[in-house]
PDB file of C-alpha atoms in Angstrom:
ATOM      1  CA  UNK A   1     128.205 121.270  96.082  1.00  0.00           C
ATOM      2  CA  UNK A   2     126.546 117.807  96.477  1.00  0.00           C
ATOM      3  CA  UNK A   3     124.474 117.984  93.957  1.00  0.00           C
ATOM      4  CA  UNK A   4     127.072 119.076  91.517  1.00  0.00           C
ATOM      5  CA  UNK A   5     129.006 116.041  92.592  1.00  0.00           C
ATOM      6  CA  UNK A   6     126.076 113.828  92.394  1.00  0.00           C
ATOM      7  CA  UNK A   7     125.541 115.283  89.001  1.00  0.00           C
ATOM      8  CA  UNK A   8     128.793 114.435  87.780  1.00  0.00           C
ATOM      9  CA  UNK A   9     129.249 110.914  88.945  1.00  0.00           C
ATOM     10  CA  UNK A  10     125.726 109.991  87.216  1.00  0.00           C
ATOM     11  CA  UNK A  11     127.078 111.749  83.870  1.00  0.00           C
ATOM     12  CA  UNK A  12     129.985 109.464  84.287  1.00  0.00           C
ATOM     13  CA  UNK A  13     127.970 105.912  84.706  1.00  0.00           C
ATOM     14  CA  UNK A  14     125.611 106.985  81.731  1.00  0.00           C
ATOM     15  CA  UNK A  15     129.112 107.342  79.119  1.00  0.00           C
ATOM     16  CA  UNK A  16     130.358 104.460  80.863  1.00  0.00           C
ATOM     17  CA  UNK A  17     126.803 103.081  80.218  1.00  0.00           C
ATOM     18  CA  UNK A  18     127.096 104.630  76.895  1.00  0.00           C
ATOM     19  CA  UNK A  19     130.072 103.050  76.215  1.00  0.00           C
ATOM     20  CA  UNK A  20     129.420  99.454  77.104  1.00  0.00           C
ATOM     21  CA  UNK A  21     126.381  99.538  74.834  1.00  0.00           C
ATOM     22  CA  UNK A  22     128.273 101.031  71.808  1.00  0.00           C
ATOM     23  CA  UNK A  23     131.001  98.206  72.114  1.00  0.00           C
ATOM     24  CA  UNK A  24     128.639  95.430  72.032  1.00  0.00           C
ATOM     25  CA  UNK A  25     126.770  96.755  68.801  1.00  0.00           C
ATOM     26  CA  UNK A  26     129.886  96.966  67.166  1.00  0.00           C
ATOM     27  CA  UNK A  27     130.805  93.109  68.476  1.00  0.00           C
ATOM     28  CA  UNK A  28     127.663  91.804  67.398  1.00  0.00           C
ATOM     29  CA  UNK A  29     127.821  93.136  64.017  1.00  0.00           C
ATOM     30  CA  UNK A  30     131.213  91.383  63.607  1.00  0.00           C
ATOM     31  CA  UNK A  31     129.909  88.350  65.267  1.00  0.00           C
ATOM     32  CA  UNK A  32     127.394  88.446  61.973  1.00  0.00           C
ATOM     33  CA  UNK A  33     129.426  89.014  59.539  1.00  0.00           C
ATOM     34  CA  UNK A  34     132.057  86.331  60.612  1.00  0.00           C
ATOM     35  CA  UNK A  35     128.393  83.882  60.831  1.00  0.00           C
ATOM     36  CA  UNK A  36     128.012  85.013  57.430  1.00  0.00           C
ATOM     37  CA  UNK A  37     131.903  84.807  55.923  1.00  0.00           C
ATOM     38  CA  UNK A  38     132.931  81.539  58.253  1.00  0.00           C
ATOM     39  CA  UNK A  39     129.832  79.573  56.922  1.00  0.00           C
ATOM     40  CA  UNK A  40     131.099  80.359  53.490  1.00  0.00           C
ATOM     41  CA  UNK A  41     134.482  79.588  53.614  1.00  0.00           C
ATOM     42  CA  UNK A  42     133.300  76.025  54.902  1.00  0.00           C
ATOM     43  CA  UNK A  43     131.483  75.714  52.047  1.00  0.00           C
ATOM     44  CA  UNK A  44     133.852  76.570  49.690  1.00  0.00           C
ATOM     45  CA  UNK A  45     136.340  73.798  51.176  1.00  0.00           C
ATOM     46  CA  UNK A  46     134.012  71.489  51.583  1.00  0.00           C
ATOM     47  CA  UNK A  47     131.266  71.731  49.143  1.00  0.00           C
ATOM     48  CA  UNK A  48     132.764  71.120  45.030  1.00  0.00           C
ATOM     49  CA  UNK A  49     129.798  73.604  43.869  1.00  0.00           C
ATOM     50  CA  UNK A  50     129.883  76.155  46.685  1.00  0.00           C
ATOM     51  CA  UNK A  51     134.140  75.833  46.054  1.00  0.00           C
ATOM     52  CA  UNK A  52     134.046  76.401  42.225  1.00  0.00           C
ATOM     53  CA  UNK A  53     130.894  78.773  41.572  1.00  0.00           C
ATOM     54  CA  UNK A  54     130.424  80.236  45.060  1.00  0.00           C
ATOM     55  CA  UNK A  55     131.752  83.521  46.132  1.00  0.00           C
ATOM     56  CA  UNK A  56     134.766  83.341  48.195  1.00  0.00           C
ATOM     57  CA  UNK A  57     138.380  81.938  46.123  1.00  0.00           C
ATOM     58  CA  UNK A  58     140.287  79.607  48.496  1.00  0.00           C
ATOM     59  CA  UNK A  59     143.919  79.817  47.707  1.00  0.00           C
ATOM     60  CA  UNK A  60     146.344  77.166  50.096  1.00  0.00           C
ATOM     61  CA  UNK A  61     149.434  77.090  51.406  1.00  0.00           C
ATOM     62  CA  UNK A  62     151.494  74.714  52.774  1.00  0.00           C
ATOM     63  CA  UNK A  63     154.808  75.198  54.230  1.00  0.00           C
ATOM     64  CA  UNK A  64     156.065  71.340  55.293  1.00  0.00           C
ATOM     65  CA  UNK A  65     153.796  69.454  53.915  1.00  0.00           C
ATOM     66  CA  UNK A  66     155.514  66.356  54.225  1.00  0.00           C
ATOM     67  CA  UNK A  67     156.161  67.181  58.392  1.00  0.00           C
ATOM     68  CA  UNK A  68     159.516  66.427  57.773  1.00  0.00           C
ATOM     69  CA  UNK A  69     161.189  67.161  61.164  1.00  0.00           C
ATOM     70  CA  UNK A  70     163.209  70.342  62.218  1.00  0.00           C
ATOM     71  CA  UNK A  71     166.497  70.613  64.089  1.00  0.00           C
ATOM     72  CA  UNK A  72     165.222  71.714  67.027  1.00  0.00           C
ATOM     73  CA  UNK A  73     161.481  72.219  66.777  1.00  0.00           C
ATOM     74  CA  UNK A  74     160.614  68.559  65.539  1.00  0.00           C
ATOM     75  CA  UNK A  75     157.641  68.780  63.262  1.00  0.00           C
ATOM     76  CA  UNK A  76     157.091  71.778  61.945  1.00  0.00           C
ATOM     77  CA  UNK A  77     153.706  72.304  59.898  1.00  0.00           C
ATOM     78  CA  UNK A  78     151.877  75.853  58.726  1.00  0.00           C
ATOM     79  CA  UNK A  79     149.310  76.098  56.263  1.00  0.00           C
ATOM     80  CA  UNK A  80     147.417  79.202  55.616  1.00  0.00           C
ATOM     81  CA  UNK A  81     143.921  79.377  53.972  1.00  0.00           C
ATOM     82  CA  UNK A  82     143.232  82.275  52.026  1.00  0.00           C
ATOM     83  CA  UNK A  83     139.412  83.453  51.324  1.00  0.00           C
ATOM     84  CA  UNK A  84     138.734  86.574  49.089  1.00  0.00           C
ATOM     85  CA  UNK A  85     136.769  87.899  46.302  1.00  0.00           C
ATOM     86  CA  UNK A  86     135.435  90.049  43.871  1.00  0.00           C
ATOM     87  CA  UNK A  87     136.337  90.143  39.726  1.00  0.00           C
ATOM     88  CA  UNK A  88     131.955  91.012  40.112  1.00  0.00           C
ATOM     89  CA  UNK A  89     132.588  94.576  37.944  1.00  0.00           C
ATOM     90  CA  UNK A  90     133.635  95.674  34.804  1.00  0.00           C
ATOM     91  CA  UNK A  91     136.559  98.282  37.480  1.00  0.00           C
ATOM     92  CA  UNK A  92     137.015  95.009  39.041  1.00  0.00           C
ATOM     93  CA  UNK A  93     137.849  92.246  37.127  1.00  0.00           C
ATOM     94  CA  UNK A  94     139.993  90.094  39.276  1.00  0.00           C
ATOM     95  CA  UNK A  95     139.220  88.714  42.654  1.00  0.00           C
ATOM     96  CA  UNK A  96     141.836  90.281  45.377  1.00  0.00           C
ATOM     97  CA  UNK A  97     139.541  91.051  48.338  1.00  0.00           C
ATOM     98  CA  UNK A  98     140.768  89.527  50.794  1.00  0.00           C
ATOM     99  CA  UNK A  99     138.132  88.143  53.134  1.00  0.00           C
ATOM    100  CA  UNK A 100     139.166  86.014  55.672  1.00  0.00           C
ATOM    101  CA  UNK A 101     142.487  83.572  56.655  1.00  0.00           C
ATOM    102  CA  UNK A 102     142.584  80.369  58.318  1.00  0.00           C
ATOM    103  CA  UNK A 103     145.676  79.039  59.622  1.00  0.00           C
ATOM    104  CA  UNK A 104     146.859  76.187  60.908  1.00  0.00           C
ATOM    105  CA  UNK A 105     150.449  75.824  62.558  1.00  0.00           C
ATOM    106  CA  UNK A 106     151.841  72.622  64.540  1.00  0.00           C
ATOM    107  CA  UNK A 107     155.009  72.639  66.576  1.00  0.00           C
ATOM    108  CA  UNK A 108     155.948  69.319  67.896  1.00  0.00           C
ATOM    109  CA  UNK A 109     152.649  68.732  70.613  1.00  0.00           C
ATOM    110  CA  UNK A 110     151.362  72.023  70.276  1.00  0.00           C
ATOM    111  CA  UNK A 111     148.824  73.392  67.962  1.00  0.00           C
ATOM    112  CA  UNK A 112     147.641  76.404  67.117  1.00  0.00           C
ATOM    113  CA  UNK A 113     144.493  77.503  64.707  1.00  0.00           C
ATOM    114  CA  UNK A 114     144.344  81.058  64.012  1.00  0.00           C
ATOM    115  CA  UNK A 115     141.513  83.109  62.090  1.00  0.00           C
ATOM    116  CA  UNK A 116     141.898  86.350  60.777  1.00  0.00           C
ATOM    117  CA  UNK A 117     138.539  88.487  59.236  1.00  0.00           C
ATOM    118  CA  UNK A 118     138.892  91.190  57.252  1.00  0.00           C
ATOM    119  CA  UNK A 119     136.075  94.150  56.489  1.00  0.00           C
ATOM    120  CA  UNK A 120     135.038  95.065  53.122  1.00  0.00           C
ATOM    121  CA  UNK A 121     137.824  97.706  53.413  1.00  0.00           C
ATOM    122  CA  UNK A 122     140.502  95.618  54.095  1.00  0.00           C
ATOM    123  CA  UNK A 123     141.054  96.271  57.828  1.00  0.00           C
ATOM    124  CA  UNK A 124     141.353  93.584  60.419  1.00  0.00           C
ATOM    125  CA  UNK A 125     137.972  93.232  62.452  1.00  0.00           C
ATOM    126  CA  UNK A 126     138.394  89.895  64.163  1.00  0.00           C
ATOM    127  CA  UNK A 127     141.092  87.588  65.268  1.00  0.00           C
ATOM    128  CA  UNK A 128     140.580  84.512  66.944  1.00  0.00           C
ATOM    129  CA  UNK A 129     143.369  82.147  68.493  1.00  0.00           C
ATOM    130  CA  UNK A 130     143.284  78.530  69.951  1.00  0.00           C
ATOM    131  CA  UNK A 131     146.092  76.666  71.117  1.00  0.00           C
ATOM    132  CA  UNK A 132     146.467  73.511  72.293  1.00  0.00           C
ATOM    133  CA  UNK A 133     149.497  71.824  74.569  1.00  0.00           C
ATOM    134  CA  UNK A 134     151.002  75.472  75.255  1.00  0.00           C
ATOM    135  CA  UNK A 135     150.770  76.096  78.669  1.00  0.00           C
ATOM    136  CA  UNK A 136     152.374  80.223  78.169  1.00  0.00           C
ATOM    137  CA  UNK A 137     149.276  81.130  75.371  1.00  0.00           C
ATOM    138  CA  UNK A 138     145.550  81.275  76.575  1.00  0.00           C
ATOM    139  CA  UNK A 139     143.893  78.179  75.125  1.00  0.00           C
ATOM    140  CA  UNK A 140     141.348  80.612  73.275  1.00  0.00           C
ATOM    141  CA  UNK A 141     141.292  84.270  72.550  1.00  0.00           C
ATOM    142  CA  UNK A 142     138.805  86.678  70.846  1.00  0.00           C
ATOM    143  CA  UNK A 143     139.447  90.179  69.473  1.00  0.00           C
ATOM    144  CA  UNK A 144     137.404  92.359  68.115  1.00  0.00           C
ATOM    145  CA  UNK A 145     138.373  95.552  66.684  1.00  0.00           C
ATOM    146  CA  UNK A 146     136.909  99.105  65.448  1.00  0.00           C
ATOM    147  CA  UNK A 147     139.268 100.492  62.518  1.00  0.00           C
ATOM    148  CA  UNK A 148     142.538  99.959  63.775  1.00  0.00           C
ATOM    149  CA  UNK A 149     141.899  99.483  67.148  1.00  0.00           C
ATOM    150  CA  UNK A 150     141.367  96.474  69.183  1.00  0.00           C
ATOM    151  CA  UNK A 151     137.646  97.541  71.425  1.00  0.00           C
ATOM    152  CA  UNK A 152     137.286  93.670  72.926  1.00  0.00           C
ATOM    153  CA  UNK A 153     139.480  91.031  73.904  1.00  0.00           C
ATOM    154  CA  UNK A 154     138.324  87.738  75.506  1.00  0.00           C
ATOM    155  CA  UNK A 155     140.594  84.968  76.817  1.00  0.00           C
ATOM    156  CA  UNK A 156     139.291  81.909  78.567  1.00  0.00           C
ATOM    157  CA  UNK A 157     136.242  83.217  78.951  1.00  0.00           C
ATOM    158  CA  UNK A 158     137.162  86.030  80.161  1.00  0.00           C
ATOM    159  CA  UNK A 159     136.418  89.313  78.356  1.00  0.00           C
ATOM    160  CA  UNK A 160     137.774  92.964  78.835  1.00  0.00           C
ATOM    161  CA  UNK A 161     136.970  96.140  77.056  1.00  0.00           C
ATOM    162  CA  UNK A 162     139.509  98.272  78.603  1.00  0.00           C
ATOM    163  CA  UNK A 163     143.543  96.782  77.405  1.00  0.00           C
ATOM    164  CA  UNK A 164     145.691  96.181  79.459  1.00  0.00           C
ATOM    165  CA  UNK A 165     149.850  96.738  79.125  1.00  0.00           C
ATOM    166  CA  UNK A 166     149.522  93.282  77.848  1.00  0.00           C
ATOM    167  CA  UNK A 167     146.350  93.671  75.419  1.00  0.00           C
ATOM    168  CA  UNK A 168     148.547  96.465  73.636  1.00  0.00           C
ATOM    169  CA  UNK A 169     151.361  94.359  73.213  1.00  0.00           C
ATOM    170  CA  UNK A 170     149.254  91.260  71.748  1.00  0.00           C
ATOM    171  CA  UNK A 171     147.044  93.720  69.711  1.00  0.00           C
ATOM    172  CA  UNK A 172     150.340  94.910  68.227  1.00  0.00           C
ATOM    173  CA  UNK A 173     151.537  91.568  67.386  1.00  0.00           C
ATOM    174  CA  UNK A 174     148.287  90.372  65.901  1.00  0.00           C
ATOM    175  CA  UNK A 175     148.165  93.364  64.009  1.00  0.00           C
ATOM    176  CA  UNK A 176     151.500  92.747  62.713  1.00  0.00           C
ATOM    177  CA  UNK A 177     151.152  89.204  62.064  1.00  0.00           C
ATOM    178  CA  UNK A 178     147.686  90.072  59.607  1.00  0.00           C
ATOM    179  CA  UNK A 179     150.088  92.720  57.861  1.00  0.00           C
ATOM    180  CA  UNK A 180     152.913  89.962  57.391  1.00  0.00           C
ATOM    181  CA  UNK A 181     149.891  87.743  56.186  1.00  0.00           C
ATOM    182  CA  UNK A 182     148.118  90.255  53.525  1.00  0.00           C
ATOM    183  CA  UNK A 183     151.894  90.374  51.930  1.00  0.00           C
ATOM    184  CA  UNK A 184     151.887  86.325  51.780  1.00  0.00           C
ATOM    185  CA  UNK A 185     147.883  86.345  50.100  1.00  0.00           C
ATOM    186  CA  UNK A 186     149.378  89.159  47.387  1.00  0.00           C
ATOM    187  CA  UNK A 187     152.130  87.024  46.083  1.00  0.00           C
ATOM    188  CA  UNK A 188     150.206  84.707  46.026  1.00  0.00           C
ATOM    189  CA  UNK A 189     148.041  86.456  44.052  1.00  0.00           C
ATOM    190  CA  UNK A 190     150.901  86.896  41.696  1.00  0.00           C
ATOM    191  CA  UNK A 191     152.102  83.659  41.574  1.00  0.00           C
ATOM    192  CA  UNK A 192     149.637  83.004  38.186  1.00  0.00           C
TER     193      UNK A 192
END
């Protein structure tokens, strides 16, 4: 009888083992592609050749641009940064993959600078959050996710793999906030 218990409890540390290992594969490959995406979308806002012949479009939006204030709010200011591309093939002609989203939002004191990174596919794979001058929102947060689900969140420096009730709820809001974004980046898209 001990041994079978002894036998199960090291089956369980080698899938939690297992486990652990798998997740941070799958966050270091996001960590490279976001290297890879991040460093060009700073080129293309930054550099005029990387930002007219590079690969990533950079459409911009700017809601307030003039920070007029708000009943209620004060200043007011969002802008969203829009990376994508494609229009390489012949089936393709048109660049519409969305690649990544920057955005910027000001309330009053408080900031916040959101990125969203998107997979080849089209499916979220990273979110990252800073706020400043909010006291309720952590002042950084990381997730990472696996298809549609959300495998890593860090907040302050602190990381989890396993959600909590509270994970789930921001997961679902993040997730919901990237689908309200993709919307925005297609009208956009048919603004020409």
């Amino acid at each position: 009888m001990k041994k079978q218990i002894y036998g199960i409890a090291i089956l369980l540390l080698l899938s939690v083992c297992i486990s652990a290992q798998t997740t941070d594969k799958a966050v270091e490959k996001i960590r490279s592609f976001y290297t890879d995406i991040a460093e060009k979308a700073r080129l293309c806002e930054t550099d005029d050749d990387r930002g007219e012949f590079g690969e990533l479009f950079m459409n911009e939006l700017v809601v307030n641009k003039r920070n007029h204030q708000w009943r209620a709010v004060g200043t007011h200011n969002l802008t969203y940064k829009f990376f994508y591309r494609g229009g390489d093939s012949e089936e393709h002609m048109y660049p519409d993959q969305l690649v990544m989203v920057k955005v910027e939002r000001k309330e009053s004191s408080r900031i916040y600078y959101e990125e969203y990174l998107y997979s080849d596919a089209g499916v979220l794979m990273f979110y990252f959050q800073k706020a400043e001058n909010d006291d309720q929102a952590p002042a950084e947060r990381r997730v990472y996710f696996a298809g549609i689900k959300a495998i890593r969140i860090t907040e302050d420096g602190k990381t989890r793999d396993r959600l909590t009730t509270n994970d789930a709820v921001t997961v679902k809001e993040i997730a919901g906030e990237s689908g309200k974004i993709k919307d925005i980046f297609l009208k956009t898209l048919k603004l020409n």
